[in-house]
Amino acid sequence: MNNLHHATALPDVDKRALRRFLRHQRNALSQQEQRVAAQRLCDQLKTLPEVRRARRLSLYLPINGEIDPTPLLAWLRKRHVDVYLPVLRPFSDNNLWFVAYRSDTPMIKNRFGIWEPDQRFSAKRCNRLPAWALDTLIVPLVGFDAQANRMGMGGGFYDRSLAFMHRPGPSPALIGVAHACQQVASLPIEPWDVPLKAVVSDKGCVRRR
């Protein structure tokens, strides 16, 4: 595994191998370990200033062993925070909409098997926000390092949808979340990577320096 951790100039084949390894790591967790990790994650998230001050926050519904941020929902709703979900934008090249997630939001499974607000609901502009208008985004990842660098699934959905953050102007705080077992020694940074403020796991928080 040492060669996977050596990531200063990781070729694509090694990135694929590292993604496979880290997905295997999180999938190997039992349901009980997943539940405990999710609760610990959410306890950590509640202490973050970026989460505590947010009035408009996006999170995700987990799949394939991703750590589960949804235990945070009841706490957010008590605080009258508007919650949004990423939705695959129709007829676009791997871009996301951010759509209101309420108790009455109609849901369907997308092509990846992830639950999301249905297209008719999402298509109404009043039900979604542009990404720049969100206060905080809680985003999944496959791997992270001590500098809060993120390795995603490889589809580039968040990097494309948040590319505006490379330019001056209003932008949300990006918080990555993962199981502690998804941390590696170092990850390469690509020019298109949108930087995270921090990565929170079930065992702690690392912030970008």
Tab-separated table of C-alpha atoms in Angstrom:
chain	number	residue	atom	x	y	z
A	1	MET	CA	0.000	0.000	0.000
A	2	ASN	CA	3.023	2.328	0.352
A	3	ASN	CA	3.087	3.004	-3.373
A	4	LEU	CA	-0.547	4.198	-3.175
A	5	HIS	CA	0.313	6.673	-0.460
A	6	HIS	CA	3.167	8.093	-2.554
A	7	ALA	CA	1.010	10.570	-4.442
A	8	THR	CA	3.136	13.524	-5.534
A	9	ALA	CA	2.485	12.836	-9.231
A	10	LEU	CA	0.024	9.987	-9.192
A	11	PRO	CA	-0.700	8.639	-12.694
A	12	ASP	CA	-4.299	7.873	-13.594
A	13	VAL	CA	-3.823	4.139	-13.128
A	14	ASP	CA	-2.621	4.707	-9.542
A	15	LYS	CA	-5.544	7.062	-8.871
A	16	ARG	CA	-7.928	4.341	-10.005
A	17	ALA	CA	-6.160	1.806	-7.776
A	18	LEU	CA	-6.260	4.201	-4.825
A	19	ARG	CA	-9.966	4.891	-5.370
A	20	ARG	CA	-10.656	1.152	-5.476
A	21	PHE	CA	-8.660	0.555	-2.292
A	22	LEU	CA	-10.355	3.385	-0.365
A	23	ARG	CA	-13.837	2.379	-1.510
A	24	HIS	CA	-13.050	-1.160	-0.344
A	25	GLN	CA	-11.948	0.266	3.035
A	26	ARG	CA	-15.240	2.053	3.665
A	27	ASN	CA	-17.358	-0.794	2.241
A	28	ALA	CA	-15.685	-3.190	4.684
A	29	LEU	CA	-17.239	-1.327	7.652
A	30	SER	CA	-20.169	-3.107	9.285
A	31	GLN	CA	-23.601	-1.465	9.513
A	32	GLN	CA	-23.007	-0.845	13.212
A	33	GLU	CA	-19.609	0.768	12.501
A	34	GLN	CA	-21.280	2.914	9.828
A	35	ARG	CA	-23.986	4.068	12.270
A	36	VAL	CA	-21.472	4.917	15.002
A	37	ALA	CA	-19.242	6.751	12.482
A	38	ALA	CA	-22.213	8.760	11.161
A	39	GLN	CA	-23.175	9.904	14.659
A	40	ARG	CA	-19.603	10.841	15.529
A	41	LEU	CA	-19.272	12.707	12.239
A	42	CYS	CA	-22.420	14.723	12.918
A	43	ASP	CA	-21.297	15.526	16.471
A	44	GLN	CA	-18.105	16.964	14.950
A	45	LEU	CA	-19.992	18.889	12.254
A	46	LYS	CA	-22.205	20.593	14.861
A	47	THR	CA	-19.105	22.267	16.333
A	48	LEU	CA	-17.891	23.785	13.041
A	49	PRO	CA	-18.479	27.538	12.638
A	50	GLU	CA	-19.192	27.005	8.912
A	51	VAL	CA	-22.063	24.682	9.854
A	52	ARG	CA	-23.315	26.563	12.938
A	53	ARG	CA	-23.714	29.864	11.090
A	54	ALA	CA	-25.139	28.400	7.861
A	55	ARG	CA	-28.711	29.292	6.931
A	56	ARG	CA	-28.593	27.542	3.524
A	57	LEU	CA	-26.694	24.265	3.556
A	58	SER	CA	-26.278	21.422	1.067
A	59	LEU	CA	-25.532	17.837	2.044
A	60	TYR	CA	-25.867	14.500	0.246
A	61	LEU	CA	-27.606	11.143	0.630
A	62	PRO	CA	-24.952	8.420	0.989
A	63	ILE	CA	-24.355	5.411	-1.251
A	64	ASN	CA	-21.722	2.664	-1.502
A	65	GLY	CA	-20.369	3.026	2.030
A	66	GLU	CA	-20.087	6.841	2.022
A	67	ILE	CA	-20.263	8.244	5.533
A	68	ASP	CA	-23.820	9.334	6.320
A	69	PRO	CA	-24.394	13.048	7.124
A	70	THR	CA	-28.195	12.689	7.442
A	71	PRO	CA	-28.275	12.362	11.281
A	72	LEU	CA	-27.554	16.114	11.088
A	73	LEU	CA	-30.932	16.824	9.444
A	74	ALA	CA	-33.096	17.024	12.589
A	75	TRP	CA	-30.609	19.416	14.216
A	76	LEU	CA	-30.488	21.601	11.075
A	77	ARG	CA	-34.285	21.767	10.822
A	78	LYS	CA	-34.591	22.722	14.490
A	79	ARG	CA	-32.272	25.623	13.682
A	80	HIS	CA	-34.481	26.581	10.664
A	81	VAL	CA	-31.665	25.910	8.196
A	82	ASP	CA	-32.764	25.461	4.570
A	83	VAL	CA	-31.324	22.141	3.358
A	84	TYR	CA	-30.458	21.380	-0.279
A	85	LEU	CA	-29.360	18.255	-2.150
A	86	PRO	CA	-27.138	17.961	-5.222
A	87	VAL	CA	-29.147	16.835	-8.252
A	88	LEU	CA	-27.804	15.721	-11.641
A	89	ARG	CA	-28.654	18.604	-13.927
A	90	PRO	CA	-30.519	17.310	-16.995
A	91	PHE	CA	-28.948	17.761	-20.447
A	92	SER	CA	-25.647	18.965	-18.993
A	93	ASP	CA	-22.113	17.636	-18.854
A	94	ASN	CA	-21.752	16.373	-15.279
A	95	ASN	CA	-23.131	19.486	-13.593
A	96	LEU	CA	-25.247	19.720	-10.459
A	97	TRP	CA	-28.268	21.676	-9.345
A	98	PHE	CA	-28.815	22.290	-5.623
A	99	VAL	CA	-32.462	21.577	-4.851
A	100	ALA	CA	-34.538	22.098	-1.693
A	101	TYR	CA	-34.850	18.992	0.487
A	102	ARG	CA	-37.987	19.142	2.645
A	103	SER	CA	-40.298	16.518	4.127
A	104	ASP	CA	-42.594	16.837	1.081
A	105	THR	CA	-39.892	16.864	-1.622
A	106	PRO	CA	-40.757	14.155	-4.222
A	107	MET	CA	-37.758	11.829	-4.646
A	108	ILE	CA	-36.525	9.458	-7.373
A	109	LYS	CA	-33.351	7.439	-7.935
A	110	ASN	CA	-30.931	8.872	-10.492
A	111	ARG	CA	-28.803	6.875	-12.920
A	112	PHE	CA	-26.272	6.130	-10.163
A	113	GLY	CA	-28.955	4.745	-7.860
A	114	ILE	CA	-28.829	7.826	-5.578
A	115	TRP	CA	-32.084	9.309	-4.260
A	116	GLU	CA	-32.608	12.912	-5.342
A	117	PRO	CA	-35.527	15.366	-5.811
A	118	ASP	CA	-37.393	14.482	-8.999
A	119	GLN	CA	-36.877	16.413	-12.217
A	120	ARG	CA	-40.236	18.171	-12.290
A	121	PHE	CA	-39.667	19.532	-8.761
A	122	SER	CA	-36.007	20.351	-9.470
A	123	ALA	CA	-36.797	22.146	-12.731
A	124	LYS	CA	-38.822	24.812	-10.901
A	125	ARG	CA	-36.431	27.636	-10.172
A	126	CYS	CA	-38.150	28.424	-6.872
A	127	ASN	CA	-37.053	24.996	-5.573
A	128	ARG	CA	-33.332	25.446	-6.111
A	129	LEU	CA	-30.450	27.799	-5.363
A	130	PRO	CA	-27.371	28.656	-7.401
A	131	ALA	CA	-24.321	27.150	-5.720
A	132	TRP	CA	-22.813	30.566	-4.956
A	133	ALA	CA	-25.870	31.436	-2.821
A	134	LEU	CA	-25.332	28.481	-0.445
A	135	ASP	CA	-23.511	29.170	2.816
A	136	THR	CA	-21.987	25.725	3.269
A	137	LEU	CA	-21.689	22.525	1.220
A	138	ILE	CA	-21.033	19.182	2.899
A	139	VAL	CA	-19.522	16.997	0.185
A	140	PRO	CA	-18.580	13.308	0.007
A	141	LEU	CA	-15.129	12.119	-0.992
A	142	VAL	CA	-13.184	8.933	-1.645
A	143	GLY	CA	-9.907	10.005	-0.043
A	144	PHE	CA	-8.330	12.934	1.796
A	145	ASP	CA	-5.020	13.955	3.332
A	146	ALA	CA	-3.799	16.093	6.234
A	147	GLN	CA	-3.900	19.239	4.047
A	148	ALA	CA	-7.660	18.733	3.430
A	149	ASN	CA	-7.053	17.788	-0.211
A	150	ARG	CA	-9.916	15.730	-1.629
A	151	MET	CA	-10.092	12.813	-4.029
A	152	GLY	CA	-13.590	12.499	-5.474
A	153	MET	CA	-15.211	9.732	-7.486
A	154	GLY	CA	-13.560	10.951	-10.688
A	155	GLY	CA	-16.693	12.288	-12.400
A	156	GLY	CA	-15.851	15.923	-11.649
A	157	PHE	CA	-19.444	16.836	-10.702
A	158	TYR	CA	-18.531	19.139	-7.820
A	159	ASP	CA	-15.429	20.584	-9.519
A	160	ARG	CA	-17.468	21.560	-12.606
A	161	SER	CA	-20.420	22.878	-10.622
A	162	LEU	CA	-18.194	24.926	-8.291
A	163	ALA	CA	-15.620	26.133	-10.835
A	164	PHE	CA	-16.783	29.715	-10.137
A	165	MET	CA	-14.981	29.444	-6.768
A	166	HIS	CA	-11.649	29.847	-8.575
A	167	ARG	CA	-12.716	33.453	-9.298
A	168	PRO	CA	-13.430	36.320	-6.869
A	169	GLY	CA	-17.017	36.625	-5.665
A	170	PRO	CA	-19.438	35.056	-3.201
A	171	SER	CA	-18.897	31.354	-2.583
A	172	PRO	CA	-19.903	28.718	-0.042
A	173	ALA	CA	-17.650	27.039	2.530
A	174	LEU	CA	-16.829	23.521	1.320
A	175	ILE	CA	-16.575	20.838	4.001
A	176	GLY	CA	-15.542	17.341	2.928
A	177	VAL	CA	-16.670	14.375	5.017
A	178	ALA	CA	-15.357	10.812	5.149
A	179	HIS	CA	-14.551	7.846	7.328
A	180	ALA	CA	-11.190	8.177	9.085
A	181	CYS	CA	-10.000	5.058	7.206
A	182	GLN	CA	-10.154	7.104	3.966
A	183	GLN	CA	-7.212	9.323	4.965
A	184	VAL	CA	-3.933	8.856	3.063
A	185	ALA	CA	-0.490	10.409	3.445
A	186	SER	CA	-0.810	12.844	0.520
A	187	LEU	CA	-2.865	13.503	-2.589
A	188	PRO	CA	-1.976	15.365	-5.779
A	189	ILE	CA	-3.665	18.716	-6.407
A	190	GLU	CA	-5.065	19.302	-9.887
A	191	PRO	CA	-5.603	22.853	-11.233
A	192	TRP	CA	-9.377	22.264	-11.450
A	193	ASP	CA	-9.739	20.969	-7.872
A	194	VAL	CA	-11.978	23.255	-5.832
A	195	PRO	CA	-10.323	23.665	-2.409
A	196	LEU	CA	-12.065	22.502	0.750
A	197	LYS	CA	-12.048	24.510	3.974
A	198	ALA	CA	-11.761	21.284	5.976
A	199	VAL	CA	-12.367	17.558	6.005
A	200	VAL	CA	-14.331	16.097	8.915
A	201	SER	CA	-14.302	12.393	9.747
A	202	ASP	CA	-15.657	10.287	12.576
A	203	LYS	CA	-12.314	10.813	14.342
A	204	GLY	CA	-11.528	14.490	13.869
A	205	CYS	CA	-11.131	17.456	11.549
A	206	VAL	CA	-8.279	18.551	9.316
A	207	ARG	CA	-8.217	22.116	8.000
A	208	ARG	CA	-6.529	23.549	4.953
A	209	ARG	CA	-3.485	25.492	6.069
